[in-house]
Amino acid sequence: MATHQRQPYSGTKRKLVIAIDVGTTFSGVSYALLDPGLVPQIQPVTQFVGQSEPRGDSKVPSIIYYRQDGTVAAAGAGTDPETNPELAEMDDVIRVEW
């Protein structure tokens, strides 16, 4: 089995790379700071807005609630009625998943 070693970043300026994995059930985000001459270290995002505490699996539900005018009312962890009780009181929202 071949292994792949990350090489040092060959660019001349620091950059931020963000990777978003939108899944059918859960979504996750990772990032890496690219510093010239250093091997990039991929870091997971371990807490999102609406989560009560960091999760080891670094995932949030792939769910969005839209208002009738098309604006987002809640997304990801913010769609949990336990952490966002105001959502249950909104009668003009559409739940979107899958």
Coordinates of N, CA, C and O in Angstrom, one line a residue:
M1 N 0.8 -1.2 0.0 CA 0.0 0.0 0.0 C 0.9 1.2 0.0 O 1.7 1.4 0.9
A2 N 0.7 2.1 -0.9 CA 1.5 3.3 -1.0 C 0.9 4.4 0.0 O -0.3 4.5 0.2
T3 N 1.8 5.1 0.6 CA 1.4 6.1 1.5 C 1.8 7.5 0.8 O 2.8 7.6 0.1
H4 N 1.0 8.5 1.2 CA 1.3 9.8 0.6 C 1.7 10.7 1.7 O 1.0 10.9 2.7
Q5 N 2.9 11.3 1.6 CA 3.3 12.3 2.6 C 3.0 13.7 2.1 O 3.3 14.0 0.9
R6 N 2.5 14.5 3.0 CA 2.3 15.9 2.6 C 3.6 16.6 2.4 O 4.5 16.4 3.2
Q7 N 3.7 17.4 1.4 CA 4.9 18.2 1.2 C 4.8 19.6 1.8 O 3.6 20.1 1.9
P8 N 5.9 20.3 2.1 CA 5.8 21.6 2.6 C 5.1 22.5 1.5 O 5.3 22.3 0.3
Y9 N 4.4 23.5 2.0 CA 3.7 24.4 1.1 C 4.7 25.3 0.4 O 5.6 25.8 1.0
S10 N 4.7 25.3 -0.9 CA 5.7 26.0 -1.7 C 5.3 27.4 -2.1 O 6.1 28.1 -2.8
G11 N 4.1 27.9 -1.7 CA 3.7 29.2 -2.0 C 4.5 30.3 -1.2 O 5.3 29.9 -0.3
T12 N 4.4 31.5 -1.5 CA 5.1 32.6 -0.9 C 4.3 33.4 0.1 O 4.9 34.2 0.9
K13 N 3.0 33.2 0.2 CA 2.1 33.9 1.1 C 1.3 32.9 1.9 O 0.9 31.9 1.4
R14 N 1.0 33.3 3.1 CA 0.1 32.5 4.0 C -1.3 32.4 3.4 O -1.8 33.5 2.9
K15 N -1.9 31.3 3.4 CA -3.3 31.1 2.9 C -4.1 30.2 3.8 O -3.5 29.5 4.6
L16 N -5.4 30.4 3.7 CA -6.3 29.5 4.5 C -7.1 28.7 3.5 O -7.7 29.3 2.5
V17 N -7.1 27.4 3.7 CA -7.9 26.5 2.9 C -9.0 25.9 3.7 O -8.8 25.4 4.9
I18 N -10.3 26.0 3.3 CA -11.4 25.4 4.0 C -12.1 24.4 3.1 O -12.3 24.6 1.9
A19 N -12.3 23.2 3.7 CA -13.0 22.1 3.0 C -14.3 21.8 3.7 O -14.4 21.7 4.9
I20 N -15.4 21.8 2.9 CA -16.7 21.6 3.4 C -17.2 20.3 2.8 O -17.3 20.1 1.6
D21 N -17.6 19.4 3.6 CA -18.2 18.1 3.2 C -19.7 18.1 3.5 O -20.1 18.0 4.7
V22 N -20.5 18.3 2.5 CA -22.0 18.4 2.7 C -22.5 17.0 2.3 O -22.4 16.5 1.2
G23 N -22.9 16.3 3.4 CA -23.4 14.9 3.2 C -24.9 14.9 3.2 O -25.6 15.9 3.5
T24 N -25.5 13.7 2.9 CA -27.0 13.6 2.9 C -27.6 13.7 4.3 O -28.7 14.1 4.5
T25 N -26.8 13.2 5.3 CA -27.3 13.2 6.7 C -26.5 14.2 7.6 O -27.1 15.0 8.3
F26 N -25.2 14.2 7.5 CA -24.4 15.1 8.3 C -23.4 15.8 7.4 O -23.0 15.3 6.3
S27 N -22.9 16.9 7.9 CA -21.9 17.7 7.2 C -20.7 18.0 8.1 O -20.9 18.1 9.3
G28 N -19.6 18.3 7.6 CA -18.4 18.6 8.4 C -17.5 19.6 7.7 O -17.6 19.9 6.5
V29 N -16.6 20.2 8.4 CA -15.7 21.2 7.9 C -14.3 21.0 8.5 O -14.2 20.7 9.7
S30 N -13.3 21.1 7.6 CA -11.9 21.1 8.0 C -11.2 22.3 7.4 O -11.7 22.9 6.5
Y31 N -10.1 22.6 8.0 CA -9.3 23.8 7.4 C -7.8 23.5 7.6 O -7.4 22.6 8.4
A32 N -7.0 24.2 6.9 CA -5.6 24.2 7.0 C -5.0 25.6 6.7 O -5.5 26.3 5.8
L33 N -4.1 26.0 7.5 CA -3.3 27.2 7.3 C -2.1 26.8 6.5 O -1.3 25.9 6.8
L34 N -1.9 27.4 5.3 CA -0.7 27.2 4.5 C 0.3 28.2 4.7 O 0.1 29.4 4.4
D35 N 1.4 27.8 5.4 CA 2.5 28.7 5.7 C 3.7 28.3 4.8 O 4.0 27.1 4.8
P36 N 4.3 29.3 4.1 CA 5.4 28.9 3.2 C 6.5 28.1 3.9 O 6.9 28.4 5.0
G37 N 6.9 27.0 3.3 CA 7.9 26.1 3.8 C 7.5 25.1 4.8 O 8.3 24.2 5.2
L38 N 6.2 25.2 5.3 CA 5.8 24.2 6.3 C 4.8 23.2 5.8 O 4.0 23.5 4.8
V39 N 4.8 22.0 6.3 CA 3.8 21.0 5.9 C 2.5 21.4 6.5 O 2.3 21.6 7.7
P40 N 1.4 21.4 5.7 CA 0.1 21.8 6.2 C -0.5 20.8 7.1 O -0.3 19.6 6.9
Q41 N -1.1 21.2 8.2 CA -1.8 20.3 9.1 C -3.3 20.6 9.0 O -3.8 21.7 9.2
I42 N -4.0 19.5 8.6 CA -5.5 19.6 8.5 C -6.1 19.6 9.9 O -5.8 18.7 10.7
Q43 N -7.0 20.5 10.1 CA -7.7 20.6 11.4 C -9.2 20.5 11.2 O -9.7 21.2 10.4
P44 N -9.9 19.7 12.0 CA -11.3 19.7 11.9 C -12.0 20.8 12.7 O -11.4 21.3 13.7
V45 N -13.1 21.3 12.3 CA -13.9 22.2 13.1 C -14.7 21.4 14.0 O -15.4 20.4 13.6
T46 N -14.5 21.6 15.3 CA -15.1 20.7 16.3 C -16.3 21.3 17.0 O -16.9 20.6 17.8
Q47 N -16.7 22.5 16.7 CA -17.9 23.1 17.3 C -18.5 24.1 16.4 O -17.8 24.9 15.8
F48 N -19.8 24.0 16.2 CA -20.5 24.9 15.3 C -21.5 25.7 16.1 O -22.0 25.3 17.2
V49 N -21.9 26.8 15.6 CA -23.0 27.7 16.2 C -24.2 26.8 16.4 O -24.6 26.1 15.5
G50 N -24.7 26.8 17.6 CA -25.9 26.0 17.9 C -25.6 24.7 18.6 O -26.5 24.1 19.2
Q51 N -24.4 24.3 18.7 CA -24.0 23.1 19.4 C -23.7 23.5 20.9 O -23.0 24.5 21.1
S52 N -24.2 22.7 21.8 CA -24.0 23.0 23.2 C -22.5 22.7 23.6 O -22.0 23.3 24.5
E53 N -21.9 21.7 23.0 CA -20.5 21.4 23.3 C -19.8 20.8 22.1 O -20.5 20.3 21.2
P54 N -18.5 20.8 22.1 CA -17.8 20.3 20.9 C -18.0 18.8 20.8 O -18.2 18.1 21.8
R55 N -18.1 18.3 19.6 CA -18.3 16.9 19.3 C -17.0 16.3 18.7 O -16.4 16.9 17.8
G56 N -16.7 15.1 19.1 CA -15.5 14.5 18.6 C -15.6 14.2 17.1 O -14.6 14.2 16.4
D57 N -16.8 13.9 16.6 CA -16.9 13.5 15.2 C -17.0 14.8 14.3 O -17.0 14.6 13.1
S58 N -17.1 15.9 14.9 CA -17.1 17.2 14.1 C -18.1 17.3 13.0 O -17.8 17.7 11.9
K59 N -19.3 16.8 13.3 CA -20.4 16.9 12.2 C -21.6 17.5 12.7 O -21.9 17.6 13.9
V60 N -22.4 18.1 11.8 CA -23.7 18.7 12.1 C -24.7 18.2 11.2 O -24.4 17.7 10.1
P61 N -26.0 18.2 11.5 CA -27.0 17.7 10.6 C -27.0 18.5 9.3 O -26.9 19.7 9.3
S62 N -27.2 17.9 8.2 CA -27.4 18.5 6.9 C -28.8 19.0 6.7 O -29.6 18.4 5.9
I63 N -29.2 19.9 7.5 CA -30.6 20.4 7.5 C -30.6 21.9 7.5 O -29.8 22.6 8.2
I64 N -31.5 22.5 6.7 CA -31.7 24.0 6.7 C -33.1 24.3 6.8 O -34.0 23.6 6.2
Y65 N -33.5 25.3 7.6 CA -34.8 25.8 7.6 C -34.8 27.2 6.9 O -34.0 28.1 7.3
Y66 N -35.7 27.3 5.9 CA -35.8 28.6 5.2 C -37.1 29.3 5.5 O -38.1 28.6 5.8
R67 N -37.1 30.6 5.6 CA -38.3 31.4 5.7 C -39.0 31.5 4.3 O -38.3 31.2 3.3
Q68 N -40.2 31.9 4.3 CA -41.0 32.0 3.0 C -40.3 32.9 2.0 O -40.4 32.8 0.8
D69 N -39.5 33.9 2.5 CA -38.9 34.9 1.6 C -37.5 34.4 1.1 O -36.8 35.1 0.4
G70 N -37.2 33.1 1.5 CA -35.9 32.5 1.0 C -34.7 32.7 1.9 O -33.7 32.2 1.6
T71 N -34.8 33.5 2.9 CA -33.7 33.6 3.8 C -33.6 32.4 4.8 O -34.6 31.8 5.1
V72 N -32.4 32.2 5.2 CA -32.2 31.0 6.1 C -32.6 31.4 7.6 O -32.1 32.4 8.1
A73 N -33.4 30.5 8.1 CA -33.8 30.7 9.5 C -32.9 30.0 10.5 O -32.6 30.4 11.6
A74 N -32.5 28.8 10.1 CA -31.6 28.0 10.9 C -30.9 27.0 10.0 O -31.4 26.5 9.0
A75 N -29.7 26.6 10.4 CA -28.9 25.6 9.6 C -28.1 24.7 10.6 O -27.7 25.2 11.7
G76 N -27.8 23.5 10.1 CA -26.9 22.6 10.9 C -27.4 22.4 12.3 O -28.5 22.0 12.6
A77 N -26.5 22.6 13.3 CA -26.8 22.4 14.7 C -27.9 23.3 15.2 O -28.6 23.0 16.1
G78 N -28.1 24.4 14.5 CA -29.2 25.4 14.9 C -30.6 24.8 14.6 O -31.6 25.5 15.0
T79 N -30.7 23.7 13.9 CA -32.0 23.1 13.6 C -32.5 22.2 14.7 O -33.6 21.7 14.6
D80 N -31.7 22.0 15.8 CA -32.1 21.1 16.9 C -33.0 21.9 17.8 O -32.7 22.9 18.4
P81 N -34.3 21.4 18.0 CA -35.3 22.1 18.8 C -34.8 22.3 20.3 O -35.3 23.2 20.9
E82 N -34.0 21.4 20.7 CA -33.5 21.5 22.1 C -32.6 22.7 22.3 O -32.6 23.4 23.3
T83 N -31.8 23.0 21.3 CA -30.9 24.2 21.4 C -31.4 25.4 20.8 O -30.9 26.5 21.0
N84 N -32.5 25.3 20.0 CA -33.1 26.4 19.3 C -34.6 26.3 19.4 O -35.3 26.1 18.4
P85 N -35.2 26.6 20.6 CA -36.6 26.4 20.8 C -37.4 27.4 20.1 O -38.6 27.2 19.8
E86 N -36.9 28.5 19.7 CA -37.6 29.5 18.9 C -38.0 29.0 17.5 O -39.0 29.4 17.0
L87 N -37.3 28.0 17.0 CA -37.6 27.4 15.7 C -39.0 26.7 15.7 O -39.8 26.8 14.8
A88 N -39.4 26.1 16.9 CA -40.7 25.5 17.0 C -41.8 26.5 16.9 O -43.0 26.1 16.5
E89 N -41.5 27.7 17.2 CA -42.6 28.8 17.2 C -42.7 29.4 15.9 O -43.7 30.2 15.6
M90 N -41.8 29.2 15.0 CA -41.9 29.8 13.6 C -42.8 29.0 12.8 O -42.6 27.8 12.6
D91 N -43.9 29.6 12.2 CA -44.8 28.9 11.4 C -44.6 29.1 9.9 O -45.3 28.5 9.1
D92 N -43.6 29.9 9.5 CA -43.4 30.3 8.1 C -42.1 29.6 7.6 O -41.6 30.1 6.6
V93 N -41.6 28.6 8.2 CA -40.4 28.0 7.8 C -40.6 26.7 7.0 O -41.6 26.0 7.3
I94 N -39.6 26.4 6.1 CA -39.7 25.2 5.4 C -38.4 24.4 5.7 O -37.3 24.9 5.6
R95 N -38.5 23.1 6.1 CA -37.4 22.3 6.5 C -36.9 21.6 5.2 O -37.7 21.0 4.4
V96 N -35.6 21.7 5.0 CA -35.0 21.1 3.8 C -33.9 20.2 4.3 O -33.0 20.5 5.0
E97 N -33.9 18.9 3.8 CA -32.9 17.9 4.1 C -32.8 17.0 2.9 O -33.7 16.9 2.1
W98 N -31.7 16.2 2.9 CA -31.4 15.3 1.8 C -31.2 16.0 0.5 O -31.3 15.7 -0.5

